[in-house]
mmCIF file of C-alpha atoms in Angstrom:
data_model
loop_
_atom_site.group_PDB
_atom_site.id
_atom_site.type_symbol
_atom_site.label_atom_id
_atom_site.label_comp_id
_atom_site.label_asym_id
_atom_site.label_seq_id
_atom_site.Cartn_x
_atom_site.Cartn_y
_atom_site.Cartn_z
ATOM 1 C CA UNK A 1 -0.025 -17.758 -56.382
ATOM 2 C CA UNK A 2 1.795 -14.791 -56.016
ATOM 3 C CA UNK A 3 5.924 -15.376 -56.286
ATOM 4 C CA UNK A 4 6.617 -12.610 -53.311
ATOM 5 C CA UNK A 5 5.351 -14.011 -49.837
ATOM 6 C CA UNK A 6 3.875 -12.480 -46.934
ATOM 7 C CA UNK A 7 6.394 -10.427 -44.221
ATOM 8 C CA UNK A 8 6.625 -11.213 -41.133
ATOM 9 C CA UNK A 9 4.402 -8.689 -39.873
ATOM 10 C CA UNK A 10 1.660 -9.306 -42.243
ATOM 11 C CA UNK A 11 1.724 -13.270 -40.616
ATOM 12 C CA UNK A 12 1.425 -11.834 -37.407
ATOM 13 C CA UNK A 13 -1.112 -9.784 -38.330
ATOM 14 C CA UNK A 14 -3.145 -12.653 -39.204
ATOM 15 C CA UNK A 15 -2.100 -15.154 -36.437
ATOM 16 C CA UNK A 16 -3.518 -12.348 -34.094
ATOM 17 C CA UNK A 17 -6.396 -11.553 -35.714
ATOM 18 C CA UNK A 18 -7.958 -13.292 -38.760
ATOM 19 C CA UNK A 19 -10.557 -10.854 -39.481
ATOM 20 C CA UNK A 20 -8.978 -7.923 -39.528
ATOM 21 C CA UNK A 21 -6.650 -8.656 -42.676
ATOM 22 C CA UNK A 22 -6.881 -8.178 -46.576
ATOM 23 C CA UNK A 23 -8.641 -11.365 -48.665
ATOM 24 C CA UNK A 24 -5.301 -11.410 -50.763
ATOM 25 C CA UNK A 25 -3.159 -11.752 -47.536
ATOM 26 C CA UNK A 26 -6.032 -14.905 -46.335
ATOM 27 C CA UNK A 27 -5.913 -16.049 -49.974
ATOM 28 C CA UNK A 28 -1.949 -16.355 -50.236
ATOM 29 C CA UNK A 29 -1.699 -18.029 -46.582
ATOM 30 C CA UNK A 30 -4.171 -20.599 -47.902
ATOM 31 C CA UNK A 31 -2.155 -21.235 -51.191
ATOM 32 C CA UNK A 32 1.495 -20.991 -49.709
ATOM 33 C CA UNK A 33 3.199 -23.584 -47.272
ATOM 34 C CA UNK A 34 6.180 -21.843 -46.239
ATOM 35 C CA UNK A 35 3.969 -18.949 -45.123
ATOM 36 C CA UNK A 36 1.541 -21.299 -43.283
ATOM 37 C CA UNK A 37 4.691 -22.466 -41.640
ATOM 38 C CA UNK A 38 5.502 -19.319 -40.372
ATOM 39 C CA UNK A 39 1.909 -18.844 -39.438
ATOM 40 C CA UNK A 40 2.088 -22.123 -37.616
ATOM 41 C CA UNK A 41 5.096 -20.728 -35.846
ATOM 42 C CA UNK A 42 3.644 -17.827 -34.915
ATOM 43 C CA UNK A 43 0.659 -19.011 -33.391
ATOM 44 C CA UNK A 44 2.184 -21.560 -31.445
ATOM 45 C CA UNK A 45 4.476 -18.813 -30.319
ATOM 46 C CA UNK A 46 1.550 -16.716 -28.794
ATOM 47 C CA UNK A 47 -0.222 -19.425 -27.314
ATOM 48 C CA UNK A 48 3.064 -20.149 -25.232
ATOM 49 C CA UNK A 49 3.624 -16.470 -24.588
ATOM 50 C CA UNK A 50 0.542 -15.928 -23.437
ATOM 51 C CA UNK A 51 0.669 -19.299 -21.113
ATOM 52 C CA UNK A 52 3.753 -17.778 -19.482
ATOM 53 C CA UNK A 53 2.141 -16.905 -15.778
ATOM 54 C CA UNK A 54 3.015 -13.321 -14.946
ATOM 55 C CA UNK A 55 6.121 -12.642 -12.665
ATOM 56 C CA UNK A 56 5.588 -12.008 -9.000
ATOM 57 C CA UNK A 57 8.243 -11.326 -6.494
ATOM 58 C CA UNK A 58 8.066 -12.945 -2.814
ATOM 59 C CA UNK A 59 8.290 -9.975 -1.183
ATOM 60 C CA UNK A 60 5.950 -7.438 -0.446
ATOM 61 C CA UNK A 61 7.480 -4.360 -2.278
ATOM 62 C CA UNK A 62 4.996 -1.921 -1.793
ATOM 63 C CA UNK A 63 6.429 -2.020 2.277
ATOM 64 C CA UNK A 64 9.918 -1.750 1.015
ATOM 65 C CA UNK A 65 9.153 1.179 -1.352
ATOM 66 C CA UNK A 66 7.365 3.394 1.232
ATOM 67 C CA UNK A 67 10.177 2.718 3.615
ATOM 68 C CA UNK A 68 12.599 4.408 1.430
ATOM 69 C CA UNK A 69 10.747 7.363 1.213
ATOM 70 C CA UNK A 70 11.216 10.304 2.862
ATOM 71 C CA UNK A 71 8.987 11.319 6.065
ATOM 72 C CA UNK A 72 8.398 15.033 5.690
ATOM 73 C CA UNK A 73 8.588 17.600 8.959
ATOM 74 C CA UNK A 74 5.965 19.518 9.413
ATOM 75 C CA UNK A 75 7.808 22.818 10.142
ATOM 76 C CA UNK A 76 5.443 25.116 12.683
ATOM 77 C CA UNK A 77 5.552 28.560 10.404
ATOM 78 C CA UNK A 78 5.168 32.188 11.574
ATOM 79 C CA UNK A 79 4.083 33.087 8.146
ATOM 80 C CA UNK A 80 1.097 31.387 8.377
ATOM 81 C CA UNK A 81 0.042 31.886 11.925
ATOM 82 C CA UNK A 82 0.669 36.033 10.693
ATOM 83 C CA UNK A 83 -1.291 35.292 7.639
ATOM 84 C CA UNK A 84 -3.983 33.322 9.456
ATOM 85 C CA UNK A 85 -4.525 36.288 12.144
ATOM 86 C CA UNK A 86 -4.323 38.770 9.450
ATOM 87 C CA UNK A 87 -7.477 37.281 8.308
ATOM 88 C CA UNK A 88 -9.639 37.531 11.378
ATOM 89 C CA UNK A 89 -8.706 40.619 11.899
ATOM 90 C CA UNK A 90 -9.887 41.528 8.637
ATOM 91 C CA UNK A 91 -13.080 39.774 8.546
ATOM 92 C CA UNK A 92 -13.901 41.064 12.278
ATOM 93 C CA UNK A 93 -13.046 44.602 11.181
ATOM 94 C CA UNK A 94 -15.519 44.098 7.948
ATOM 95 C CA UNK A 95 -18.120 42.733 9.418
ATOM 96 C CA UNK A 96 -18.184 45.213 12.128
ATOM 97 C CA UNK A 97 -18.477 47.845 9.698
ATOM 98 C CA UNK A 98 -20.665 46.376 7.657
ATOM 99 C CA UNK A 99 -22.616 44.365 9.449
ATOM 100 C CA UNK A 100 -25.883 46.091 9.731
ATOM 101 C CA UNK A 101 -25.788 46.407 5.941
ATOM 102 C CA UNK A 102 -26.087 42.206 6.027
ATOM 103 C CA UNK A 103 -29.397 42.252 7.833
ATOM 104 C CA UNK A 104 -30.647 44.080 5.594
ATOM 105 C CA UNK A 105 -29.322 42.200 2.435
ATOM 106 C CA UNK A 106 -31.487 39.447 3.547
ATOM 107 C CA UNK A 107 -35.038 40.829 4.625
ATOM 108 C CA UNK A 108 -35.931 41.263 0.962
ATOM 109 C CA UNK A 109 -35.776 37.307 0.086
ATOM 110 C CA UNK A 110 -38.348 35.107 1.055
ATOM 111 C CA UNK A 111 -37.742 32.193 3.264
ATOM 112 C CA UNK A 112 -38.019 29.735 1.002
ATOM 113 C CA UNK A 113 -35.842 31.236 -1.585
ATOM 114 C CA UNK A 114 -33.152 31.742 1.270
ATOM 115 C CA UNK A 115 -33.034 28.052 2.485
ATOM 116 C CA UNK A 116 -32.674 27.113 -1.510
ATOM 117 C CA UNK A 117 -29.950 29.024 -1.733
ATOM 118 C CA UNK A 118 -28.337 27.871 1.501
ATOM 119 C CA UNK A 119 -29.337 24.410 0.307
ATOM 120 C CA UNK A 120 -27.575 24.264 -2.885
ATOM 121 C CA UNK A 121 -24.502 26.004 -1.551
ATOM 122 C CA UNK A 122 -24.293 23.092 1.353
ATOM 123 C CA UNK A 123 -24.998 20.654 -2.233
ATOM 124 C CA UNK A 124 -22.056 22.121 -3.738
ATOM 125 C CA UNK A 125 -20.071 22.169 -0.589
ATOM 126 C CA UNK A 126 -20.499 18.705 0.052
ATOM 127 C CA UNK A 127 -20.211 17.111 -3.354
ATOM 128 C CA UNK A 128 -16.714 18.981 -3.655
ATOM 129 C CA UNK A 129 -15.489 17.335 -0.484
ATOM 130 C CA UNK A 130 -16.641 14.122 -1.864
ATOM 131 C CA UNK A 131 -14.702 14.588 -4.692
ATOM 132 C CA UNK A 132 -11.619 15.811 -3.116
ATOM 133 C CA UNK A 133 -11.920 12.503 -0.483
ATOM 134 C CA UNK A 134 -12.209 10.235 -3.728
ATOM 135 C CA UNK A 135 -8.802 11.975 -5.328
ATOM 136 C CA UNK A 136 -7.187 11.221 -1.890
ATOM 137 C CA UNK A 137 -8.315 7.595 -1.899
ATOM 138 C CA UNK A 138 -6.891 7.112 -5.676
ATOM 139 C CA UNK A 139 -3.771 8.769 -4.626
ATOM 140 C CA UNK A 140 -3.017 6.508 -2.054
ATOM 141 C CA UNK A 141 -4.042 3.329 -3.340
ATOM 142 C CA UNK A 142 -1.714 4.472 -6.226
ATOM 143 C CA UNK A 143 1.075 4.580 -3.645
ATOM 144 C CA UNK A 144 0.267 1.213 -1.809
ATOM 145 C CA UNK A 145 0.262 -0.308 -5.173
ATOM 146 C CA UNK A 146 -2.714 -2.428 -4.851
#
């Protein structure tokens, strides 16, 4: 038997998990009685800790939390009522200029090939909402802290 004896956090080791220590740490626990004694220690000491039940409050304090926070206004912009008409205004004046090169963009693909394409788009388009509706759903089950 070794003179030094274990530390404390080679003891814990070991009252945690047996099998994940050295044989000489195993070998001097089974050899020593002052370090079995702090190994008895120990383990008793988890067992309780772990026994403790887990604190709960009697109040709901999800409710009290979102009360506190602020409501925001939503402020009716100009900006985006100028950017919004801006945009129509574009797209009408493009696609009356353009618009009877768009017919033509399309005569060249075959029917099938067009409603793949259209499919896969509406795919790609849906699947994104999905995704965004799932972040959403996180988000706010993070705030209602269920």
């Amino acid at each position: 038997m070794t003179k030094l004896h274990l530390s404390e956090n080679e003891i814990q080791q070991y009252a945690i998990d047996r099998s994940d220590v050295d044989a000489n740490i195993a070998e001097h626990i089974h050899e020593c009685e002052m370090c079995r004694s702090k190994l008895a220690n120990y383990q008793l000491l988890f067992e309780e800790i772990k026994s403790i039940p887990k604190p709960a409050f009697d109040f709901d304090l999800s409710t009290l939390v979102l009360k506190q926070l602020p409501v925001k206004k939503v402020k009716f912009s100009w900006g985006i009522i100028f950017v919004a008409l801006l945009i129509i205004i574009s797209a009408t004046i493009f696609i009356d200029l353009f618009g009877r090169y768009f017919i033509n963009l399309f005569k060249g693909i075959s029917t099938i090939l067009l409603c793949l394409i259209i499919t896969s788009a509406l795919c790609v388009l849906i699947y994104q909402c999905l995704e965004l509706f799932n972040n959403y759903k996180k988000q706010m089950s993070k705030l209602k802290f269920n």
